[in-house]
Amino acid sequence: MLFAHENGRVIPKEDKIFAINGRAKAMIAEEGKENVINATIGALLDDNGDLTVLSSVMKALGTLEPVDFAEYAPIGGTPEFKAAVEKALFGSKRPEGEVRVCATPGGTGAIRSVIANYSEPGDKVLTHDWYWANYKNIAGELGRGFETFAFFNEEGTFNADDFEKVLAEVAGQQDSIVVIINTPAHNPTGYTLTDDDWRRAIGAMNDVAEKCRITLFIDVAYIDFAGDEEKARSFMPLLTGLSENVLTVFGYSASKTLTLYGMRCGALVCLAKDEEAAEEFRQVAEFSARATWSNCTRAAQVVMGKIYADPQLEAEVDAERETIRDMLLERGKAFEAALAEEGVQSVPFDAGFFASIASDDPDAVSAELEKEGIFTVPLAKGVRVSVASISKEKCVKAAKAIARVVKG
Amino acid sequence: MLFAHENGRVIPKEDKIFAINGRAKAMIAEEGKENVINATIGALLDDNGDLTVLSSVMKALGTLEPVDFAEYAPIGGTPEFKAAVEKALFGSKRPEGEVRVCATPGGTGAIRSVIANYSEPGDKVLTHDWYWANYKNIAGELGRGFETFAFFNEEGTFNADDFEKVLAEVAGQQDSIVVIINTPAHNPTGYTLTDDDWRRAIGAMNDVAEKCRITLFIDVAYIDFAGDEEKARSFMPLLTGLSENVLTVFGYSASKTLTLYGMRCGALVCLAKDEEAAEEFRQVAEFSARATWSNCTRAAQVVMGKIYADPQLEAEVDAERETIRDMLLERGKAFEAALAEEGVQSVPFDAGFFASIASDDPDAVSAELEKEGIFTVPLAKGVRVSVASISKEKCVKAAKAIARVVKG
């Protein structure tokens, strides 16, 4: 007997990434972790395959009182959390505009909320053709359609022309549109939009915004692993040049910044041109929160608040994070170089947790690699390798195997 | 400039309960807590107004490793959490059937998931006319309609006749229906359906189920504060008598059972007649989770797993909870008695966090009480008093003031 309604969604028997990860774990149990490369995990692991946790963050967590764990947080988040997110997100690059913060369970919750509130059922959400597969699930769960533009041109840089073209097409079909751009340190490729890329993207949005209001959702989940903090935020002041018909909303992942993935601590942050749009944001984001997950994990909010209210602690956390960020970058660059040595181009990698290789048949490539004990994630346009979860040595080994499989 | 879409929802400027609570806090800051009765909070406070936290639970939380906080939990929850929820939910009264557990952010997430997966946009969700106001928000957020039946008859017991009537009406208009029943220790009245009430309700559902599949959602958020554990679960074996066209799904709140509200730890638990329905449940619940909040707070799941895998610790937690449960019962009964003394009937209270008084103009009653420093929550059918959050002495004082206002 079956009871559920698909409601237009495509529901797989199992989540693909988690299923592959399950098979990787089974093989590790059987053949030992030195013989398996599990490049599926979106969390930072050290070279031994153990989770990297910032000890300075854990120290802060250790100072919490029982009530910090037990008490409900306000729907939108504690005031200290909101202030911390604003500080952490913008750094020294806060653009002009009205800012409001609403706590969400991780980045996923933030994406869910922006789509639920700024599009209508049946609308298409627009993003790049290299995308985190869950974007499509989230849109589908909400009865929204999905459209993509080509993220890269033939030079391997941001394809502003295709963005312009597809945006104009979709904008011609609906009254409003949610545009999702994942940068810096894009998941799944590691690409970071340059300031010039941003100027082109902003121009394209301003061109259509008079006829079709735009909500620009910038997914900055990996911003604190994207190299120098200032440089990673250099695009922010450019957003001031957006038309008043564009509302900017950021998805920020405190879980990632603090390596507290399991505490589900993210935020949706609006940067509005006026108070009316900002207050509307607060109302709808809080309503959706209340009617979907209610409030978010208080303990993580308290930790976030403590860190960003204490310059010494903040500096300690930043310094510790810098070490892992450098490790990440070294792994990614080694992966890219090893591929190049074999005559295969990876999709451009600047920084972050992931690198990718283009393929016409990602499922076949991923399956072939699995036979050799290399677990990757097949996406629409290629195969994703989490450099965050494997050592530099394994990055090189994986790159060589991938080159062999891709070249056939 | 406005950007958001209402999408059929009614979005207030602020959440009503949280707004009243805010005014109560402001008055406490000004006039002192001894002069204010804040009966709005859905959390257990001691007689001094401080949050009651089970020290045995905090002790278990104190044994966690950094990785227990930092690592992602599986989408559906850790295996230890799932086993713990099954044990905690059913106790010695586990009915026959296939059980599956999916972690959710609190009870809210569980309700969201069952409505998203077992009804279609435009369908009406059916519940009692005394209901937690957020049910309506959740249905609205998902584009679902909302219908109620009269929860009480003139004798002040379960109105099986009206349930039968309204269920048949709504079932006649749709292919499937989600029915929400909140018991034991119903929020907002404290009523617990008797086994006889359940027999009538089951009969009513079986009568219509052949033509209209039913998903029965039993919200047991307050089951561990509903008096004797065995007695509170006595209805469970009766569910075996449900037609195979009825799927039973429980919403369980580990956050409440462990007094860890702020850690957002709930579960959706299906009790299916066959494996097909149970596996379908697992797939759709996990898909919705992945596409809405991804995974849930791991630390709370680890604590739950530890407690229910350690008989001595479990007994310690149960004993500590029994003390607060008795305190709750004493407060509720004192409230009821004080009302009766003034010649006013409360809605029948058996146990739990809340008691209620019927009114034709709940907003006016609540506003009038506010003038006297008594903060309550106006609902569709009356005014809710959280006996969980005020002392026995304040319960009596509140009852007398309410009687005065209600009698006019």
PDB file of N, CA and C in Angstrom, chain A residues 1-5 7 9 13 15 58 66 69-71 109 112 116-120 134 141 144 176 213 244-245 259 261-264 274 276-277 280 283 288 290-293 295 297-298, chain B residues 1-5 7 9 13 15 58 66 69-71 109 112 116-120 134 141 144 176 213 244-245 259 261-264 274 276-277 280 283 288 290 292-293 295 297-298:
ATOM      1  N   MET A   1       0.842  -1.199   0.000  1.00  0.00           N
ATOM      2  CA  MET A   1       0.000   0.000   0.000  1.00  0.00           C
ATOM      3  C   MET A   1       0.880   1.252   0.000  1.00  0.00           C
ATOM      4  N   LEU A   2       0.629   2.174  -0.917  1.00  0.00           N
ATOM      5  CA  LEU A   2       1.397   3.414  -0.978  1.00  0.00           C
ATOM      6  C   LEU A   2       0.523   4.604  -0.589  1.00  0.00           C
ATOM      7  N   PHE A   3       1.100   5.558   0.060  1.00  0.00           N
ATOM      8  CA  PHE A   3       0.342   6.688   0.601  1.00  0.00           C
ATOM      9  C   PHE A   3       0.832   8.062   0.137  1.00  0.00           C
ATOM     10  N   ALA A   4       2.119   8.157  -0.163  1.00  0.00           N
ATOM     11  CA  ALA A   4       2.703   9.491  -0.374  1.00  0.00           C
ATOM     12  C   ALA A   4       2.344  10.078  -1.735  1.00  0.00           C
ATOM     13  N   HIS A   5       2.443  11.400  -1.826  1.00  0.00           N
ATOM     14  CA  HIS A   5       2.248  12.106  -3.092  1.00  0.00           C
ATOM     15  C   HIS A   5       3.588  12.617  -3.593  1.00  0.00           C
ATOM     16  N   ASN A   7       3.903  14.973  -5.777  1.00  0.00           N
ATOM     17  CA  ASN A   7       3.752  16.431  -5.908  1.00  0.00           C
ATOM     18  C   ASN A   7       4.775  17.033  -6.860  1.00  0.00           C
ATOM     19  N   ARG A   9       7.696  16.123  -7.615  1.00  0.00           N
ATOM     20  CA  ARG A   9       9.112  15.909  -7.291  1.00  0.00           C
ATOM     21  C   ARG A   9       9.604  14.599  -7.900  1.00  0.00           C
ATOM     22  N   LYS A  13      15.235   6.590  -4.532  1.00  0.00           N
ATOM     23  CA  LYS A  13      15.154   5.651  -3.403  1.00  0.00           C
ATOM     24  C   LYS A  13      16.114   6.068  -2.291  1.00  0.00           C
ATOM     25  N   ASP A  15      19.410   9.161  -1.349  1.00  0.00           N
ATOM     26  CA  ASP A  15      20.209  10.301  -1.754  1.00  0.00           C
ATOM     27  C   ASP A  15      21.522   9.778  -2.333  1.00  0.00           C
ATOM     28  N   MET A  58      35.865  24.716  19.734  1.00  0.00           N
ATOM     29  CA  MET A  58      35.434  23.754  20.750  1.00  0.00           C
ATOM     30  C   MET A  58      35.667  24.314  22.148  1.00  0.00           C
ATOM     31  N   PRO A  66      24.241  25.192  30.747  1.00  0.00           N
ATOM     32  CA  PRO A  66      23.128  24.325  30.346  1.00  0.00           C
ATOM     33  C   PRO A  66      22.022  25.064  29.598  1.00  0.00           C
ATOM     34  N   PHE A  69      22.157  25.494  25.863  1.00  0.00           N
ATOM     35  CA  PHE A  69      21.748  24.340  25.051  1.00  0.00           C
ATOM     36  C   PHE A  69      20.230  24.160  25.101  1.00  0.00           C
ATOM     37  N   ALA A  70      19.666  24.379  26.286  1.00  0.00           N
ATOM     38  CA  ALA A  70      18.281  23.965  26.524  1.00  0.00           C
ATOM     39  C   ALA A  70      17.230  24.954  26.029  1.00  0.00           C
ATOM     40  N   GLU A  71      17.506  26.238  26.146  1.00  0.00           N
ATOM     41  CA  GLU A  71      16.456  27.229  25.863  1.00  0.00           C
ATOM     42  C   GLU A  71      16.196  27.376  24.362  1.00  0.00           C
ATOM     43  N   GLY A 109      18.687  25.329   4.630  1.00  0.00           N
ATOM     44  CA  GLY A 109      17.514  26.048   5.100  1.00  0.00           C
ATOM     45  C   GLY A 109      17.414  27.438   4.497  1.00  0.00           C
ATOM     46  N   ARG A 112      16.149  27.103   0.917  1.00  0.00           N
ATOM     47  CA  ARG A 112      14.727  26.757   0.978  1.00  0.00           C
ATOM     48  C   ARG A 112      13.881  28.007   1.246  1.00  0.00           C
ATOM     49  N   ALA A 116      11.107  29.733  -1.286  1.00  0.00           N
ATOM     50  CA  ALA A 116       9.710  29.707  -0.836  1.00  0.00           C
ATOM     51  C   ALA A 116       9.102  31.109  -0.819  1.00  0.00           C
ATOM     52  N   ASN A 117       9.912  32.091  -0.484  1.00  0.00           N
ATOM     53  CA  ASN A 117       9.374  33.438  -0.283  1.00  0.00           C
ATOM     54  C   ASN A 117       9.489  34.376  -1.474  1.00  0.00           C
ATOM     55  N   TYR A 118      10.429  34.108  -2.371  1.00  0.00           N
ATOM     56  CA  TYR A 118      10.662  35.060  -3.462  1.00  0.00           C
ATOM     57  C   TYR A 118      10.360  34.493  -4.842  1.00  0.00           C
ATOM     58  N   SER A 119       9.683  33.357  -4.880  1.00  0.00           N
ATOM     59  CA  SER A 119       9.193  32.843  -6.164  1.00  0.00           C
ATOM     60  C   SER A 119       7.813  32.260  -5.928  1.00  0.00           C
ATOM     61  N   GLU A 120       7.120  31.972  -7.027  1.00  0.00           N
ATOM     62  CA  GLU A 120       5.790  31.371  -6.926  1.00  0.00           C
ATOM     63  C   GLU A 120       5.859  29.928  -7.425  1.00  0.00           C
ATOM     64  N   ASN A 134      21.670  19.509  -4.749  1.00  0.00           N
ATOM     65  CA  ASN A 134      20.545  19.734  -3.844  1.00  0.00           C
ATOM     66  C   ASN A 134      19.720  20.976  -4.203  1.00  0.00           C
ATOM     67  N   GLU A 141      11.060  20.280  -4.233  1.00  0.00           N
ATOM     68  CA  GLU A 141      10.275  20.108  -3.001  1.00  0.00           C
ATOM     69  C   GLU A 141       9.236  21.223  -2.865  1.00  0.00           C
ATOM     70  N   ARG A 144       8.833  24.232  -7.632  1.00  0.00           N
ATOM     71  CA  ARG A 144       9.411  25.206  -8.552  1.00  0.00           C
ATOM     72  C   ARG A 144      10.180  24.496  -9.652  1.00  0.00           C
ATOM     73  N   SER A 176       8.816  37.583 -11.659  1.00  0.00           N
ATOM     74  CA  SER A 176       9.957  37.740 -10.756  1.00  0.00           C
ATOM     75  C   SER A 176      10.799  36.479 -10.872  1.00  0.00           C
ATOM     76  N   ARG A 213      11.285  41.657 -11.455  1.00  0.00           N
ATOM     77  CA  ARG A 213      12.044  41.802 -10.209  1.00  0.00           C
ATOM     78  C   ARG A 213      12.937  40.584  -9.966  1.00  0.00           C
ATOM     79  N   GLU A 244      17.356  49.055  -8.080  1.00  0.00           N
ATOM     80  CA  GLU A 244      16.484  48.921  -6.905  1.00  0.00           C
ATOM     81  C   GLU A 244      15.439  47.811  -7.081  1.00  0.00           C
ATOM     82  N   ASN A 245      15.380  47.249  -8.279  1.00  0.00           N
ATOM     83  CA  ASN A 245      14.475  46.109  -8.502  1.00  0.00           C
ATOM     84  C   ASN A 245      15.152  44.768  -8.241  1.00  0.00           C
ATOM     85  N   THR A 259      33.409  24.971  11.457  1.00  0.00           N
ATOM     86  CA  THR A 259      33.522  23.493  11.389  1.00  0.00           C
ATOM     87  C   THR A 259      32.573  22.823  12.381  1.00  0.00           C
ATOM     88  N   TYR A 261      29.488  21.558  11.452  1.00  0.00           N
ATOM     89  CA  TYR A 261      28.470  21.115  10.481  1.00  0.00           C
ATOM     90  C   TYR A 261      27.236  20.520  11.171  1.00  0.00           C
ATOM     91  N   GLY A 262      27.488  19.641  12.136  1.00  0.00           N
ATOM     92  CA  GLY A 262      26.408  18.892  12.776  1.00  0.00           C
ATOM     93  C   GLY A 262      25.515  19.738  13.657  1.00  0.00           C
ATOM     94  N   MET A 263      25.876  21.028  13.859  1.00  0.00           N
ATOM     95  CA  MET A 263      25.018  21.862  14.700  1.00  0.00           C
ATOM     96  C   MET A 263      24.020  22.687  13.887  1.00  0.00           C
ATOM     97  N   ARG A 264      24.074  22.571  12.571  1.00  0.00           N
ATOM     98  CA  ARG A 264      23.064  23.176  11.696  1.00  0.00           C
ATOM     99  C   ARG A 264      22.859  24.655  11.983  1.00  0.00           C
ATOM    100  N   ASP A 274      16.052  49.467   0.584  1.00  0.00           N
ATOM    101  CA  ASP A 274      15.275  50.298   1.501  1.00  0.00           C
ATOM    102  C   ASP A 274      14.710  49.468   2.645  1.00  0.00           C
ATOM    103  N   GLU A 276      11.696  49.124   3.671  1.00  0.00           N
ATOM    104  CA  GLU A 276      10.463  48.384   3.367  1.00  0.00           C
ATOM    105  C   GLU A 276      10.780  46.952   2.921  1.00  0.00           C
ATOM    106  N   ALA A 277      11.726  46.834   1.982  1.00  0.00           N
ATOM    107  CA  ALA A 277      12.101  45.509   1.492  1.00  0.00           C
ATOM    108  C   ALA A 277      12.773  44.694   2.590  1.00  0.00           C
ATOM    109  N   GLU A 280      10.078  43.533   5.047  1.00  0.00           N
ATOM    110  CA  GLU A 280       9.313  42.459   4.418  1.00  0.00           C
ATOM    111  C   GLU A 280      10.115  41.153   4.492  1.00  0.00           C
ATOM    112  N   GLN A 283       9.911  39.643   7.956  1.00  0.00           N
ATOM    113  CA  GLN A 283       8.614  39.012   8.203  1.00  0.00           C
ATOM    114  C   GLN A 283       8.470  37.667   7.501  1.00  0.00           C
ATOM    115  N   SER A 288       8.315  31.777   7.473  1.00  0.00           N
ATOM    116  CA  SER A 288       8.709  30.484   6.903  1.00  0.00           C
ATOM    117  C   SER A 288       9.444  29.630   7.918  1.00  0.00           C
ATOM    118  N   ARG A 290       9.185  29.732  11.248  1.00  0.00           N
ATOM    119  CA  ARG A 290       8.211  29.290  12.243  1.00  0.00           C
ATOM    120  C   ARG A 290       7.366  28.130  11.710  1.00  0.00           C
ATOM    121  N   ALA A 291       7.047  28.167  10.415  1.00  0.00           N
ATOM    122  CA  ALA A 291       6.145  27.184   9.820  1.00  0.00           C
ATOM    123  C   ALA A 291       6.902  26.025   9.162  1.00  0.00           C
ATOM    124  N   THR A 292       8.221  25.943   9.369  1.00  0.00           N
ATOM    125  CA  THR A 292       8.968  24.866   8.725  1.00  0.00           C
ATOM    126  C   THR A 292       9.852  24.121   9.726  1.00  0.00           C
ATOM    127  N   TRP A 293      10.672  24.864  10.507  1.00  0.00           N
ATOM    128  CA  TRP A 293      11.517  24.224  11.522  1.00  0.00           C
ATOM    129  C   TRP A 293      11.436  24.964  12.858  1.00  0.00           C
ATOM    130  N   ASN A 295      12.515  27.315  15.381  1.00  0.00           N
ATOM    131  CA  ASN A 295      13.752  28.055  15.654  1.00  0.00           C
ATOM    132  C   ASN A 295      14.963  27.154  15.406  1.00  0.00           C
ATOM    133  N   THR A 297      19.173  25.802  16.296  1.00  0.00           N
ATOM    134  CA  THR A 297      20.018  25.376  17.423  1.00  0.00           C
ATOM    135  C   THR A 297      20.659  26.565  18.153  1.00  0.00           C
ATOM    136  N   ARG A 298      20.260  26.729  19.398  1.00  0.00           N
ATOM    137  CA  ARG A 298      20.723  27.890  20.152  1.00  0.00           C
ATOM    138  C   ARG A 298      22.220  27.825  20.475  1.00  0.00           C
TER     139      ARG A 298
ATOM    140  N   MET B   1      10.015  49.302  -1.925  1.00  0.00           N
ATOM    141  CA  MET B   1       9.998  48.227  -2.929  1.00  0.00           C
ATOM    142  C   MET B   1       9.732  46.887  -2.229  1.00  0.00           C
ATOM    143  N   LEU B   2       8.748  46.131  -2.710  1.00  0.00           N
ATOM    144  CA  LEU B   2       8.443  44.830  -2.116  1.00  0.00           C
ATOM    145  C   LEU B   2       8.788  43.711  -3.098  1.00  0.00           C
ATOM    146  N   PHE B   3       9.239  42.611  -2.570  1.00  0.00           N
ATOM    147  CA  PHE B   3       9.731  41.526  -3.419  1.00  0.00           C
ATOM    148  C   PHE B   3       9.052  40.178  -3.165  1.00  0.00           C
ATOM    149  N   ALA B   4       8.572  39.965  -1.952  1.00  0.00           N
ATOM    150  CA  ALA B   4       8.133  38.613  -1.590  1.00  0.00           C
ATOM    151  C   ALA B   4       6.767  38.271  -2.171  1.00  0.00           C
ATOM    152  N   HIS B   5       6.502  36.975  -2.261  1.00  0.00           N
ATOM    153  CA  HIS B   5       5.196  36.476  -2.690  1.00  0.00           C
ATOM    154  C   HIS B   5       4.478  35.877  -1.487  1.00  0.00           C
ATOM    155  N   ASN B   7       1.991  33.830  -1.731  1.00  0.00           N
ATOM    156  CA  ASN B   7       1.705  32.435  -2.087  1.00  0.00           C
ATOM    157  C   ASN B   7       0.569  31.839  -1.255  1.00  0.00           C
ATOM    158  N   ARG B   9      -0.423  32.487   1.645  1.00  0.00           N
ATOM    159  CA  ARG B   9      -0.257  32.474   3.105  1.00  0.00           C
ATOM    160  C   ARG B   9      -0.765  33.773   3.717  1.00  0.00           C
ATOM    161  N   LYS B  13       2.862  40.493  10.721  1.00  0.00           N
ATOM    162  CA  LYS B  13       4.088  41.271  10.909  1.00  0.00           C
ATOM    163  C   LYS B  13       5.006  40.592  11.919  1.00  0.00           C
ATOM    164  N   ASP B  15       5.138  37.032  14.843  1.00  0.00           N
ATOM    165  CA  ASP B  15       4.506  35.866  15.443  1.00  0.00           C
ATOM    166  C   ASP B  15       3.838  36.307  16.743  1.00  0.00           C
ATOM    167  N   MET B  58      21.989  16.844  31.109  1.00  0.00           N
ATOM    168  CA  MET B  58      23.164  17.712  30.930  1.00  0.00           C
ATOM    169  C   MET B  58      24.440  16.934  31.221  1.00  0.00           C
ATOM    170  N   PRO B  66      34.205  16.290  20.767  1.00  0.00           N
ATOM    171  CA  PRO B  66      34.054  17.349  19.745  1.00  0.00           C
ATOM    172  C   PRO B  66      33.375  16.849  18.478  1.00  0.00           C
ATOM    173  N   PHE B  69      29.608  16.925  18.159  1.00  0.00           N
ATOM    174  CA  PHE B  69      29.004  18.215  17.828  1.00  0.00           C
ATOM    175  C   PHE B  69      29.260  18.582  16.364  1.00  0.00           C
ATOM    176  N   ALA B  70      30.475  18.269  15.893  1.00  0.00           N
ATOM    177  CA  ALA B  70      30.923  18.808  14.612  1.00  0.00           C
ATOM    178  C   ALA B  70      30.444  18.028  13.389  1.00  0.00           C
ATOM    179  N   GLU B  71      30.367  16.712  13.499  1.00  0.00           N
ATOM    180  CA  GLU B  71      30.097  15.912  12.304  1.00  0.00           C
ATOM    181  C   GLU B  71      28.632  16.009  11.871  1.00  0.00           C
ATOM    182  N   GLY B 109       9.164  20.413  12.495  1.00  0.00           N
ATOM    183  CA  GLY B 109       9.683  19.783  11.283  1.00  0.00           C
ATOM    184  C   GLY B 109       8.927  18.508  10.939  1.00  0.00           C
ATOM    185  N   ARG B 112       5.591  19.491   9.364  1.00  0.00           N
ATOM    186  CA  ARG B 112       5.881  19.988   8.014  1.00  0.00           C
ATOM    187  C   ARG B 112       6.083  18.827   7.050  1.00  0.00           C
ATOM    188  N   ALA B 116       3.734  17.822   3.811  1.00  0.00           N
ATOM    189  CA  ALA B 116       4.351  17.956   2.482  1.00  0.00           C
ATOM    190  C   ALA B 116       4.271  16.651   1.706  1.00  0.00           C
ATOM    191  N   ASN B 117       4.371  15.533   2.395  1.00  0.00           N
ATOM    192  CA  ASN B 117       4.470  14.248   1.704  1.00  0.00           C
ATOM    193  C   ASN B 117       3.170  13.480   1.575  1.00  0.00           C
ATOM    194  N   TYR B 118       2.196  13.752   2.435  1.00  0.00           N
ATOM    195  CA  TYR B 118       0.984  12.939   2.412  1.00  0.00           C
ATOM    196  C   TYR B 118      -0.272  13.721   2.054  1.00  0.00           C
ATOM    197  N   SER B 119      -0.078  14.929   1.525  1.00  0.00           N
ATOM    198  CA  SER B 119      -1.222  15.658   0.981  1.00  0.00           C
ATOM    199  C   SER B 119      -0.753  16.377  -0.268  1.00  0.00           C
ATOM    200  N   GLU B 120      -1.702  16.899  -1.022  1.00  0.00           N
ATOM    201  CA  GLU B 120      -1.376  17.639  -2.235  1.00  0.00           C
ATOM    202  C   GLU B 120      -1.706  19.121  -2.019  1.00  0.00           C
ATOM    203  N   ASN B 134       0.265  27.059  15.262  1.00  0.00           N
ATOM    204  CA  ASN B 134       1.269  26.853  14.222  1.00  0.00           C
ATOM    205  C   ASN B 134       0.869  25.781  13.196  1.00  0.00           C
ATOM    206  N   GLU B 141       1.996  27.531   4.763  1.00  0.00           N
ATOM    207  CA  GLU B 141       3.324  27.620   4.148  1.00  0.00           C
ATOM    208  C   GLU B 141       3.443  26.625   2.988  1.00  0.00           C
ATOM    209  N   ARG B 144      -1.567  24.373   1.668  1.00  0.00           N
ATOM    210  CA  ARG B 144      -2.672  23.475   2.005  1.00  0.00           C
ATOM    211  C   ARG B 144      -3.762  24.234   2.740  1.00  0.00           C
ATOM    212  N   SER B 176      -7.174  11.804  -0.606  1.00  0.00           N
ATOM    213  CA  SER B 176      -6.448  11.393   0.588  1.00  0.00           C
ATOM    214  C   SER B 176      -6.515  12.538   1.578  1.00  0.00           C
ATOM    215  N   ARG B 213      -7.774   7.491   1.281  1.00  0.00           N
ATOM    216  CA  ARG B 213      -6.657   7.078   2.134  1.00  0.00           C
ATOM    217  C   ARG B 213      -6.374   8.123   3.206  1.00  0.00           C
ATOM    218  N   GLU B 244      -6.109  -0.985   6.603  1.00  0.00           N
ATOM    219  CA  GLU B 244      -4.823  -0.914   5.899  1.00  0.00           C
ATOM    220  C   GLU B 244      -4.730   0.323   5.007  1.00  0.00           C
ATOM    221  N   ASN B 245      -5.829   1.051   4.884  1.00  0.00           N
ATOM    222  CA  ASN B 245      -5.797   2.311   4.130  1.00  0.00           C
ATOM    223  C   ASN B 245      -5.463   3.515   5.011  1.00  0.00           C
ATOM    224  N   THR B 259      14.112  18.022  27.790  1.00  0.00           N
ATOM    225  CA  THR B 259      14.202  19.473  28.095  1.00  0.00           C
ATOM    226  C   THR B 259      15.377  20.126  27.362  1.00  0.00           C
ATOM    227  N   TYR B 261      15.005  21.883  24.398  1.00  0.00           N
ATOM    228  CA  TYR B 261      14.228  22.563  23.353  1.00  0.00           C
ATOM    229  C   TYR B 261      15.126  23.200  22.297  1.00  0.00           C
ATOM    230  N   GLY B 262      16.157  23.904  22.765  1.00  0.00           N
ATOM    231  CA  GLY B 262      17.016  24.684  21.873  1.00  0.00           C
ATOM    232  C   GLY B 262      17.893  23.841  20.976  1.00  0.00           C
ATOM    233  N   MET B 263      17.895  22.512  21.151  1.00  0.00           N
ATOM    234  CA  MET B 263      18.726  21.683  20.279  1.00  0.00           C
ATOM    235  C   MET B 263      17.945  21.106  19.108  1.00  0.00           C
ATOM    236  N   ARG B 264      16.645  21.371  19.034  1.00  0.00           N
ATOM    237  CA  ARG B 264      15.839  21.035  17.866  1.00  0.00           C
ATOM    238  C   ARG B 264      15.963  19.565  17.509  1.00  0.00           C
ATOM    239  N   ASP B 274       2.535  -2.444   6.170  1.00  0.00           N
ATOM    240  CA  ASP B 274       3.431  -3.301   5.393  1.00  0.00           C
ATOM    241  C   ASP B 274       4.743  -2.581   5.075  1.00  0.00           C
ATOM    242  N   GLU B 276       6.167  -1.998   2.258  1.00  0.00           N
ATOM    243  CA  GLU B 276       6.112  -1.084   1.121  1.00  0.00           C
ATOM    244  C   GLU B 276       5.809   0.351   1.580  1.00  0.00           C
ATOM    245  N   ALA B 277       4.788   0.469   2.416  1.00  0.00           N
ATOM    246  CA  ALA B 277       4.420   1.800   2.914  1.00  0.00           C
ATOM    247  C   ALA B 277       5.517   2.366   3.811  1.00  0.00           C
ATOM    248  N   GLU B 280       8.409   3.511   1.584  1.00  0.00           N
ATOM    249  CA  GLU B 280       8.014   4.746   0.916  1.00  0.00           C
ATOM    250  C   GLU B 280       8.136   5.918   1.882  1.00  0.00           C
ATOM    251  N   GLN B 283      11.762   6.963   2.259  1.00  0.00           N
ATOM    252  CA  GLN B 283      12.245   7.710   1.090  1.00  0.00           C
ATOM    253  C   GLN B 283      11.729   9.140   1.058  1.00  0.00           C
ATOM    254  N   SER B 288      12.444  14.952   1.714  1.00  0.00           N
ATOM    255  CA  SER B 288      11.990  16.254   2.213  1.00  0.00           C
ATOM    256  C   SER B 288      13.005  16.868   3.162  1.00  0.00           C
ATOM    257  N   ARG B 290      16.309  16.331   3.245  1.00  0.00           N
ATOM    258  CA  ARG B 290      17.459  16.766   2.454  1.00  0.00           C
ATOM    259  C   ARG B 290      17.183  18.073   1.726  1.00  0.00           C
ATOM    260  N   THR B 292      15.036  20.434   2.613  1.00  0.00           N
ATOM    261  CA  THR B 292      14.439  21.490   3.431  1.00  0.00           C
ATOM    262  C   THR B 292      15.409  21.982   4.509  1.00  0.00           C
ATOM    263  N   TRP B 293      15.974  21.032   5.289  1.00  0.00           N
ATOM    264  CA  TRP B 293      16.958  21.412   6.325  1.00  0.00           C
ATOM    265  C   TRP B 293      18.180  20.508   6.285  1.00  0.00           C
ATOM    266  N   ASN B 295      20.248  17.739   7.303  1.00  0.00           N
ATOM    267  CA  ASN B 295      20.286  16.825   8.445  1.00  0.00           C
ATOM    268  C   ASN B 295      20.004  17.600   9.729  1.00  0.00           C
ATOM    269  N   THR B 297      20.518  18.287  14.151  1.00  0.00           N
ATOM    270  CA  THR B 297      21.575  18.444  15.160  1.00  0.00           C
ATOM    271  C   THR B 297      22.080  17.102  15.707  1.00  0.00           C
ATOM    272  N   ARG B 298      23.344  16.811  15.427  1.00  0.00           N
ATOM    273  CA  ARG B 298      23.886  15.510  15.804  1.00  0.00           C
ATOM    274  C   ARG B 298      24.026  15.354  17.317  1.00  0.00           C
TER     275      ARG B 298
END
